[in-house]
Short mmCIF file of C-alpha atoms and ligand atoms in Angstrom, two decimals:
data_model
loop_
_atom_site.label_atom_id
_atom_site.label_comp_id
_atom_site.label_asym_id
_atom_site.label_seq_id
_atom_site.Cartn_x
_atom_site.Cartn_y
_atom_site.Cartn_z
CA MET A 1 118.36 102.67 49.39
CA THR A 2 121.45 101.32 50.31
CA ALA A 3 125.14 102.73 49.86
CA LEU A 4 125.53 100.31 46.55
CA ASP A 5 122.92 102.63 45.16
CA THR A 6 123.59 106.29 45.69
CA PRO A 7 127.91 106.71 45.65
CA GLN A 8 127.23 109.88 48.15
CA PRO A 9 130.68 112.14 49.01
CA ALA A 10 132.54 111.76 52.28
CA SER A 11 135.21 114.00 53.88
CA ALA A 12 138.81 113.65 52.37
CA PRO A 13 141.86 112.35 54.06
CA GLU A 14 144.58 114.42 53.88
CA SER A 15 148.28 113.93 51.43
CA THR A 16 151.82 115.25 53.08
CA PRO A 17 153.60 115.71 49.52
CA VAL A 18 157.58 114.89 50.30
CA VAL A 19 158.70 115.59 46.55
CA PRO A 20 155.51 117.87 45.25
CA ASN A 21 155.91 118.83 41.47
CA ALA A 22 157.98 121.67 40.84
CA ASP A 23 155.19 123.35 38.49
CA PRO A 24 152.47 121.18 38.30
CA ALA A 25 150.94 122.75 35.60
CA SER A 26 154.09 121.91 33.44
CA VAL A 27 152.54 118.50 33.50
CA PRO A 28 151.52 117.72 30.10
CA VAL A 29 147.52 117.76 29.65
CA PRO A 30 146.99 113.49 28.79
CA ALA A 31 147.18 112.53 25.53
CA ARG A 32 145.43 109.74 23.57
CA PRO A 33 146.62 106.60 25.85
CA PHE A 34 148.40 104.34 23.10
CA SER A 35 147.36 101.06 22.08
CA ARG A 36 149.09 97.97 21.99
CA ARG A 37 149.84 98.82 18.12
CA THR A 38 151.15 102.50 18.98
CA ARG A 39 152.88 101.74 22.14
CA PRO A 40 156.68 102.45 22.57
CA VAL A 41 159.24 100.02 23.91
CA GLY A 42 161.53 100.51 26.21
CA PHE A 43 164.84 98.75 28.36
CA PHE A 44 162.18 97.63 30.77
CA ASP A 45 159.82 95.29 28.40
CA LEU A 46 162.82 93.19 26.99
CA PRO A 47 163.89 90.17 28.25
CA LEU A 48 167.36 89.39 28.09
CA GLU A 49 167.33 87.57 24.86
CA GLN A 50 165.32 90.69 23.07
CA LEU A 51 167.58 92.99 24.56
CA GLU A 52 170.94 90.86 23.09
CA GLU A 53 169.27 91.18 20.06
CA ARG A 54 168.38 94.93 20.05
CA ILE A 55 172.04 95.83 20.90
CA VAL A 56 173.55 93.66 17.99
CA ALA A 57 170.77 95.24 15.62
CA LEU A 58 172.10 98.57 17.23
CA GLY A 59 175.34 97.75 16.48
CA GLY A 60 176.67 96.92 19.89
CA GLU A 61 178.17 93.66 21.12
CA ARG A 62 175.73 91.38 21.96
CA TYR A 63 177.54 90.48 26.12
CA ARG A 64 176.61 94.40 26.49
CA ALA A 65 173.18 93.12 27.21
CA LYS A 66 174.34 91.59 30.44
CA GLN A 67 176.39 94.37 31.63
CA LEU A 68 173.07 96.78 30.78
CA TRP A 69 171.36 94.12 32.80
CA THR A 70 173.68 94.23 35.75
CA TRP A 71 173.46 97.97 36.12
CA ALA A 72 169.56 98.19 35.96
CA TYR A 73 168.77 95.15 38.08
CA GLY A 74 171.84 94.33 40.24
CA LYS A 75 173.74 97.67 41.37
CA LEU A 76 169.50 98.92 40.30
CA VAL A 77 170.79 102.50 38.66
CA PRO A 78 168.50 104.91 37.67
CA GLY A 79 169.91 105.52 34.15
CA TYR A 80 172.22 104.51 31.49
CA ASP A 81 174.54 107.08 32.52
CA ALA A 82 175.46 105.21 35.03
CA MET A 83 177.04 102.25 33.38
CA THR A 84 180.16 103.28 32.97
CA ASN A 85 181.91 99.96 31.26
CA VAL A 86 179.57 100.44 28.70
CA PRO A 87 181.01 102.96 25.55
CA ALA A 88 178.87 106.45 25.53
CA ALA A 89 178.10 105.71 21.94
CA LEU A 90 176.03 103.11 22.78
CA ARG A 91 174.52 105.06 25.96
CA ASP A 92 173.74 107.36 23.52
CA ARG A 93 171.62 105.10 20.74
CA LEU A 94 170.53 103.54 23.23
CA ALA A 95 168.90 106.36 24.70
CA THR A 96 167.50 107.32 21.82
CA ASP A 97 166.04 104.22 20.53
CA LEU A 98 165.14 102.20 23.31
CA PRO A 99 164.40 105.03 26.80
CA PHE A 100 165.38 103.38 30.39
CA GLY A 101 162.44 103.86 32.15
CA SER A 102 159.74 105.30 30.13
CA MET A 103 157.55 106.89 32.75
CA ARG A 104 158.56 109.75 34.98
CA LEU A 105 157.91 110.47 38.67
CA VAL A 106 155.94 113.33 39.37
CA ARG A 107 155.01 112.73 42.85
CA GLU A 108 156.06 111.19 45.80
CA PHE A 109 154.35 110.71 49.61
CA MET A 110 155.33 109.22 52.72
CA ALA A 111 153.02 107.98 55.23
CA ASP A 112 153.04 105.71 58.28
CA ASP A 113 156.20 107.21 60.03
CA GLY A 114 158.00 106.68 56.25
CA GLU A 115 157.51 103.17 56.48
CA THR A 116 155.27 103.71 53.64
CA VAL A 117 156.48 105.52 50.17
CA LYS A 118 153.74 106.11 47.56
CA LEU A 119 154.76 106.69 43.94
CA LEU A 120 152.80 108.40 41.32
CA TYR A 121 154.59 108.39 37.73
CA GLN A 122 153.58 109.92 34.51
CA THR A 123 153.19 108.18 31.52
CA VAL A 124 154.35 109.27 27.59
CA ASP A 125 151.31 109.65 27.07
CA GLY A 126 150.04 111.85 29.63
CA GLN A 127 148.71 108.70 31.86
CA PHE A 128 149.04 108.26 36.35
CA VAL A 129 150.18 105.26 37.65
CA GLU A 130 150.27 104.60 41.36
CA THR A 131 152.94 102.18 43.25
CA VAL A 132 153.42 101.68 46.95
CA LEU A 133 156.54 100.58 48.69
CA MET A 134 154.92 99.49 52.34
CA LEU A 135 158.19 98.70 54.64
CA TYR A 136 157.38 96.50 57.49
CA PRO A 137 159.78 94.87 60.43
CA ASP A 138 160.39 91.72 58.69
CA ARG A 139 159.91 92.21 54.58
CA ALA A 140 159.53 95.20 52.71
CA THR A 141 156.39 94.84 49.79
CA VAL A 142 155.89 96.66 46.65
CA CYS A 143 151.81 97.13 45.40
CA VAL A 144 152.08 97.61 41.50
CA SER A 145 149.65 98.98 39.47
CA CYS A 146 149.07 96.82 36.45
CA GLN A 147 146.48 99.13 34.42
CA VAL A 148 145.64 102.66 34.14
CA GLY A 149 141.67 101.90 35.58
CA CYS A 150 139.78 99.11 35.06
CA ALA A 151 136.67 97.70 33.81
CA VAL A 152 135.84 95.41 36.39
CA GLY A 153 134.12 98.46 38.38
CA CYS A 154 133.66 96.70 41.60
CA ALA A 155 131.47 99.50 43.58
CA PHE A 156 133.79 100.53 46.41
CA CYS A 157 136.75 100.94 44.42
CA ALA A 158 138.24 104.30 43.52
CA THR A 159 140.92 102.51 40.76
CA GLY A 160 137.25 101.35 38.86
CA LEU A 161 135.02 104.46 39.58
CA GLY A 162 136.15 105.87 35.37
CA GLY A 163 136.68 102.73 33.43
CA LEU A 164 139.38 101.68 31.37
CA THR A 165 142.11 103.73 30.19
CA ARG A 166 145.10 101.48 28.97
CA ASN A 167 146.87 98.47 30.16
CA LEU A 168 150.27 99.21 31.02
CA THR A 169 152.75 97.18 29.32
CA ALA A 170 155.37 94.62 30.88
CA GLY A 171 158.29 97.26 31.12
CA GLU A 172 155.89 99.62 33.35
CA ILE A 173 155.19 97.51 35.32
CA VAL A 174 158.90 96.41 35.79
CA GLN A 175 160.04 99.96 36.41
CA GLN A 176 157.84 100.86 39.20
CA THR A 177 159.23 97.32 40.65
CA VAL A 178 162.89 98.19 39.73
CA ASP A 179 162.02 101.73 41.05
CA ALA A 180 160.59 100.65 44.53
CA ALA A 181 163.77 98.03 45.02
CA ARG A 182 165.83 101.24 44.53
CA ARG A 183 164.49 103.45 46.86
CA ALA A 184 163.87 100.41 49.74
CA ARG A 185 167.91 99.77 49.39
CA GLU A 186 167.67 103.49 49.74
CA MET A 187 166.32 103.23 52.87
CA GLY A 188 169.05 100.39 53.85
CA ARG A 189 166.39 97.76 53.03
CA ALA A 190 165.75 95.02 50.40
CA LEU A 191 162.29 95.01 48.50
CA THR A 192 161.62 90.98 49.10
CA ASN A 193 158.00 90.89 48.50
CA LEU A 194 155.71 91.88 45.16
CA VAL A 195 151.71 91.96 44.86
CA MET A 196 149.50 93.05 42.29
CA MET A 197 147.22 94.64 44.07
CA GLY A 198 147.35 98.18 42.73
CA MET A 199 145.93 99.89 39.85
CA GLY A 200 143.64 97.33 37.25
CA GLU A 201 142.88 93.52 37.17
CA PRO A 202 146.11 91.47 35.88
CA MET A 203 143.98 88.37 34.93
CA GLN A 204 142.61 91.60 32.77
CA ASN A 205 146.20 92.39 31.62
CA TYR A 206 147.55 88.87 31.06
CA ALA A 207 149.95 88.80 28.15
CA GLU A 208 151.85 91.75 30.07
CA THR A 209 151.51 90.47 33.34
CA MET A 210 153.42 87.23 32.36
CA ALA A 211 155.39 88.74 30.53
CA PHE A 212 156.46 91.10 33.23
CA ILE A 213 157.01 87.83 35.99
CA GLY A 214 159.12 86.22 33.21
CA ILE A 215 161.32 89.58 33.53
CA ILE A 216 161.78 90.08 36.87
CA ASN A 217 161.99 86.72 37.93
CA ASP A 218 164.89 85.94 35.76
CA HIS A 219 168.09 84.69 37.74
CA GLN A 220 170.42 86.95 35.38
CA GLY A 221 168.55 89.75 36.60
CA LEU A 222 166.69 90.95 39.64
CA ASN A 223 166.06 87.30 40.40
CA PHE A 224 162.94 87.96 42.44
CA GLY A 225 160.76 84.79 43.56
CA ALA A 226 157.84 83.89 42.30
CA ARG A 227 156.80 82.63 45.69
CA ARG A 228 157.22 86.05 46.19
CA ILE A 229 154.69 87.32 44.05
CA THR A 230 151.17 87.61 44.58
CA ILE A 231 148.44 87.97 42.30
CA SER A 232 145.26 89.24 42.86
CA THR A 233 142.13 89.14 40.56
CA SER A 234 138.52 89.60 41.01
CA GLY A 235 137.84 86.51 39.64
CA ILE A 236 138.39 85.67 35.87
CA VAL A 237 137.92 82.46 35.93
CA PRO A 238 139.49 81.08 32.46
CA ARG A 239 142.69 83.11 33.42
CA ILE A 240 142.88 81.78 36.60
CA ASP A 241 142.75 77.89 35.48
CA ALA A 242 145.61 79.80 32.90
CA LEU A 243 147.76 80.67 35.45
CA ALA A 244 147.62 76.91 36.79
CA LYS A 245 149.74 76.06 33.75
CA GLU A 246 151.66 78.66 34.29
CA PRO A 247 155.45 77.47 34.71
CA TYR A 248 155.91 80.60 37.70
CA GLN A 249 155.03 79.32 41.34
CA VAL A 250 153.04 82.91 42.19
CA ASN A 251 150.80 83.20 44.79
CA LEU A 252 146.94 83.54 43.65
CA ALA A 253 144.96 85.62 45.66
CA VAL A 254 141.24 85.62 44.69
CA SER A 255 139.14 88.92 45.72
CA LEU A 256 135.92 87.51 47.37
CA HIS A 257 134.18 90.08 49.42
CA ALA A 258 130.99 88.34 49.62
CA PRO A 259 129.67 84.84 50.11
CA ASN A 260 126.64 84.56 48.08
CA ASP A 261 125.78 85.89 44.48
CA GLU A 262 123.67 88.15 45.52
CA LEU A 263 125.46 90.34 47.25
CA ARG A 264 129.05 89.38 45.28
CA SER A 265 127.24 90.54 41.80
CA ARG A 266 126.56 94.01 43.36
CA LEU A 267 130.30 94.45 45.42
CA VAL A 268 132.56 92.93 41.82
CA PRO A 269 130.30 92.72 38.24
CA VAL A 270 132.45 90.63 37.09
CA ASN A 271 130.42 88.20 39.61
CA ASN A 272 127.12 88.24 36.73
CA ARG A 273 129.55 86.22 34.13
CA TRP A 274 131.24 84.25 37.03
CA PRO A 275 129.36 83.52 39.70
CA ILE A 276 130.93 82.17 43.13
CA ALA A 277 130.34 78.50 42.49
CA GLU A 278 132.23 78.53 39.39
CA LEU A 279 135.22 80.43 40.59
CA LEU A 280 135.66 78.49 43.23
CA ALA A 281 135.42 75.96 41.00
CA ALA A 282 138.41 77.16 39.36
CA CYS A 283 140.26 77.75 42.44
CA ASP A 284 139.66 74.10 43.24
CA ARG A 285 141.10 73.38 40.15
CA TYR A 286 144.37 75.67 40.93
CA ILE A 287 144.89 74.23 43.90
CA ALA A 288 144.52 70.71 42.71
CA ALA A 289 146.94 71.61 39.56
CA THR A 290 149.73 73.52 41.96
CA GLY A 291 149.35 72.17 45.47
CA ARG A 292 149.16 75.61 46.56
CA ARG A 293 146.92 77.74 49.02
CA ILE A 294 144.97 80.49 47.72
CA SER A 295 143.97 84.04 49.64
CA PHE A 296 140.38 84.73 49.48
CA GLU A 297 140.79 89.13 49.95
CA TYR A 298 137.79 90.40 51.91
CA ALA A 299 137.13 94.33 52.11
CA LEU A 300 135.05 94.60 55.09
CA MET A 301 132.28 97.51 54.82
CA SER A 302 129.79 98.13 57.72
CA GLY A 303 126.78 97.10 57.19
CA ILE A 304 127.22 95.26 53.36
CA ASN A 305 129.77 91.91 54.24
CA ASP A 306 129.68 92.34 58.00
CA SER A 307 127.23 90.73 59.99
CA ASP A 308 127.34 87.65 62.07
CA GLU A 309 125.43 85.78 59.54
CA ILE A 310 127.43 86.24 56.32
CA ALA A 311 130.71 85.60 58.80
CA HIS A 312 129.56 82.30 59.36
CA GLU A 313 127.93 81.88 55.54
CA LEU A 314 131.72 82.48 54.47
CA GLY A 315 133.27 80.59 56.81
CA ARG A 316 130.46 77.35 55.17
CA LEU A 317 131.61 78.54 52.29
CA LEU A 318 135.24 78.20 52.05
CA ARG A 319 135.63 75.17 54.75
CA GLY A 320 137.37 72.21 53.64
CA ARG A 321 139.29 74.38 51.24
CA LEU A 322 143.41 75.09 51.55
CA CYS A 323 142.90 78.39 51.79
CA HIS A 324 142.91 81.64 54.00
CA VAL A 325 141.19 84.68 54.43
CA ASN A 326 142.44 88.08 54.32
CA VAL A 327 140.48 90.60 55.97
CA ILE A 328 140.97 94.01 54.63
CA PRO A 329 138.92 96.72 56.56
CA PHE A 330 137.41 99.06 53.75
CA ASN A 331 139.79 101.38 53.13
CA PRO A 332 137.60 105.31 52.59
CA VAL A 333 137.20 105.86 49.05
CA GLU A 334 136.03 110.21 48.82
CA VAL A 335 133.50 109.85 46.50
CA LEU A 336 131.98 106.44 48.06
CA LYS A 337 129.70 106.29 50.82
CA PHE A 338 130.90 102.70 52.24
CA GLU A 339 132.18 102.81 55.68
CA ARG A 340 134.76 100.73 57.73
CA PRO A 341 133.28 98.82 60.35
CA THR A 342 134.86 99.45 64.14
CA THR A 343 137.73 97.44 65.12
CA ALA A 344 135.63 96.03 67.53
CA GLY A 345 133.14 94.74 64.52
CA ILE A 346 136.39 94.02 62.55
CA ASP A 347 137.69 91.37 64.96
CA ARG A 348 134.58 89.51 65.27
CA PHE A 349 134.24 88.92 61.81
CA ALA A 350 137.21 87.79 61.70
CA ASP A 351 136.98 86.04 65.11
CA ILE A 352 134.19 84.31 63.82
CA LEU A 353 135.21 82.63 60.37
CA ARG A 354 138.68 81.53 62.38
CA ALA A 355 135.97 79.88 64.63
CA GLU A 356 135.04 78.03 61.29
CA GLY A 357 138.09 76.85 60.90
CA ILE A 358 139.23 79.06 58.32
CA PRO A 359 142.73 80.61 58.79
CA THR A 360 142.12 84.30 59.12
CA THR A 361 144.50 87.83 59.07
CA VAL A 362 143.51 90.56 59.23
CA ARG A 363 145.34 93.31 56.49
CA TYR A 364 145.19 96.79 58.20
CA SER A 365 146.02 99.46 54.69
CA ARG A 366 148.77 101.15 55.10
CA GLY A 367 148.91 104.99 54.13
CA LEU A 368 145.33 106.15 54.85
CA ASP A 369 146.64 109.56 55.32
CA ILE A 370 148.02 109.53 52.11
CA ALA A 371 144.36 108.50 50.06
CA ALA A 372 146.33 104.80 49.53
CA ALA A 373 143.05 103.14 48.83
CA CYS A 374 143.98 101.86 45.42
CA GLY A 375 143.36 104.26 42.57
CA GLN A 376 142.41 107.14 44.62
CA LEU A 377 146.06 108.88 44.60
CA ARG A 378 145.10 109.43 40.92
CA ALA A 379 142.22 110.60 41.04
CA LYS A 380 143.27 113.09 43.45
CA HIS A 381 146.06 114.22 41.30
CA GLU A 382 143.94 114.46 37.81
CA GLU A 383 141.59 116.16 40.00
CA GLU A 384 144.10 118.95 40.82
CA GLN A 385 145.09 118.99 37.08
CA ALA A 386 142.24 119.52 35.89
CA HIS A 387 141.68 122.19 38.78
CA LEU A 388 144.64 123.94 37.63
CA ALA A 389 144.02 123.68 34.07
CA GLU A 390 140.92 125.51 34.44
CA MET A 391 142.57 128.45 36.81
CA SER A 392 145.16 128.82 33.93
CA VAL A 393 142.07 128.95 31.29
CA ALA A 394 140.19 131.32 33.48
CA SER A 395 143.16 133.66 34.12
N1 LIG B 24 141.71 93.94 40.81
C1 LIG B 24 142.53 93.20 41.31
C2 LIG B 24 144.20 93.41 41.92
C3 LIG B 24 144.07 95.11 42.62
S1 LIG B 24 142.46 95.39 44.14
C4 LIG B 24 141.58 92.67 42.41
O1 LIG B 24 140.63 93.40 42.48
O2 LIG B 24 141.52 91.49 43.44
C5 LIG B 24 143.76 94.85 45.47
C6 LIG B 24 142.48 94.76 46.34
O3 LIG B 24 142.53 95.96 46.91
C7 LIG B 24 141.19 93.74 45.78
O4 LIG B 24 141.00 92.84 46.73
C8 LIG B 24 139.91 95.02 46.10
O5 LIG B 24 139.09 94.06 46.06
C9 LIG B 24 140.45 95.44 46.90
N2 LIG B 24 140.09 96.97 47.58
C10 LIG B 24 139.82 98.09 46.29
N3 LIG B 24 139.57 99.17 46.99
C11 LIG B 24 139.32 98.64 48.04
C12 LIG B 24 139.30 99.52 49.21
N4 LIG B 24 138.68 101.01 48.92
N5 LIG B 24 139.40 99.70 50.18
C13 LIG B 24 139.39 97.86 50.81
N6 LIG B 24 140.26 97.65 49.89
C14 LIG B 24 140.11 97.86 48.09
FE1 LIG B 25 139.28 96.27 39.43
FE2 LIG B 25 140.32 95.26 41.74
FE3 LIG B 25 139.58 97.98 41.62
FE4 LIG B 25 137.53 95.77 40.68
S1 LIG B 25 138.56 95.83 42.42
S2 LIG B 25 137.78 97.75 40.19
S3 LIG B 25 139.13 94.24 39.61
S4 LIG B 25 141.45 96.85 40.24
#
């Protein structure tokens, strides 16, 4: 029996809250997640033209929309109150009709000597969402979430454990980005890169993901360059083809994790639907259509997908493609039994790939001490909330 068959508890990493929730028990019990029909629309959901229309409908002048965008995306102010050249009456109307940043920050964690900041939000319907800001000497990267949970259910991923609760809206993803840009600025840095590698599968929330990219890419607003954005997917083939036709020059990362179908289907269940040959054919079409290099992500797990033989097999599989492999040493997840290989084992795997002619980098995860594997912070927080609720019932 392997770790794939029997998830077993492992020891939990310690977390270090620096902005503890003032009263965690006051957080409302999650309501019913809202649907496409019932979801509220907020400021960050709207492209500029739609904001203009909304403002005119509220009795304001069209040009106010650009003023609001300059405050929100240029000056990165945290709310309407700071927009001093906008009439107070309009700001009041907007605050009621078009909430600015619908998600509430409930916790903030720091790790890696302050170089990693993890934000935990609560949505208006009571869901928890994670965002991570990572500072490097030459860049500052935000890792955003695009869903609450995930329907794909990869065997090694904390996010997929409970299935999909709901898609995030474009506005909820924009808010994560703007807050991270503001936080980076407060630390004297500029946000330079964005990866969709938090909770969720962007290609299964495609419309909102594209709307999100359209908003942050707009040169009249945040002007976040598409080439600085990376979408990561578990391999939803029709959406890889769709992405190739989009006007945005974003980067694509494909979570491969195994060089053969037998192993990949056990790790990444969508492989049963789109096996490796189909996935790589879509990647080839994508490379041919865009001329852009693909990154293959490879979560390295001891005794699962890290043997020399598998490294050679992966090298043979990818040889000749315009690609790059990102080896991600497995990030421990509480209830899962997988283990990270030793540093020597990780280096050996990467060296074999390089010897096979595949450009390879090893990406050590940030914030291991704050449970930064995708979905872990949310899981931990929900557990704490449930525990608090139990205690209050018992008392
Ligand atoms: N759903 C998308 C993007 C989010 S996950 C996808 O799967 O690509 C971002 C990356 O983190 C993916 O490559 C995913 O496989 C990887 N990942 C998830 N859990 C991990 C863990 N515990 N350790 C290492 N990598 C992990
Ligand atoms: Fe979903 Fe990605 Fe996690 Fe797989 S690795 S369960 S696709 S978030």
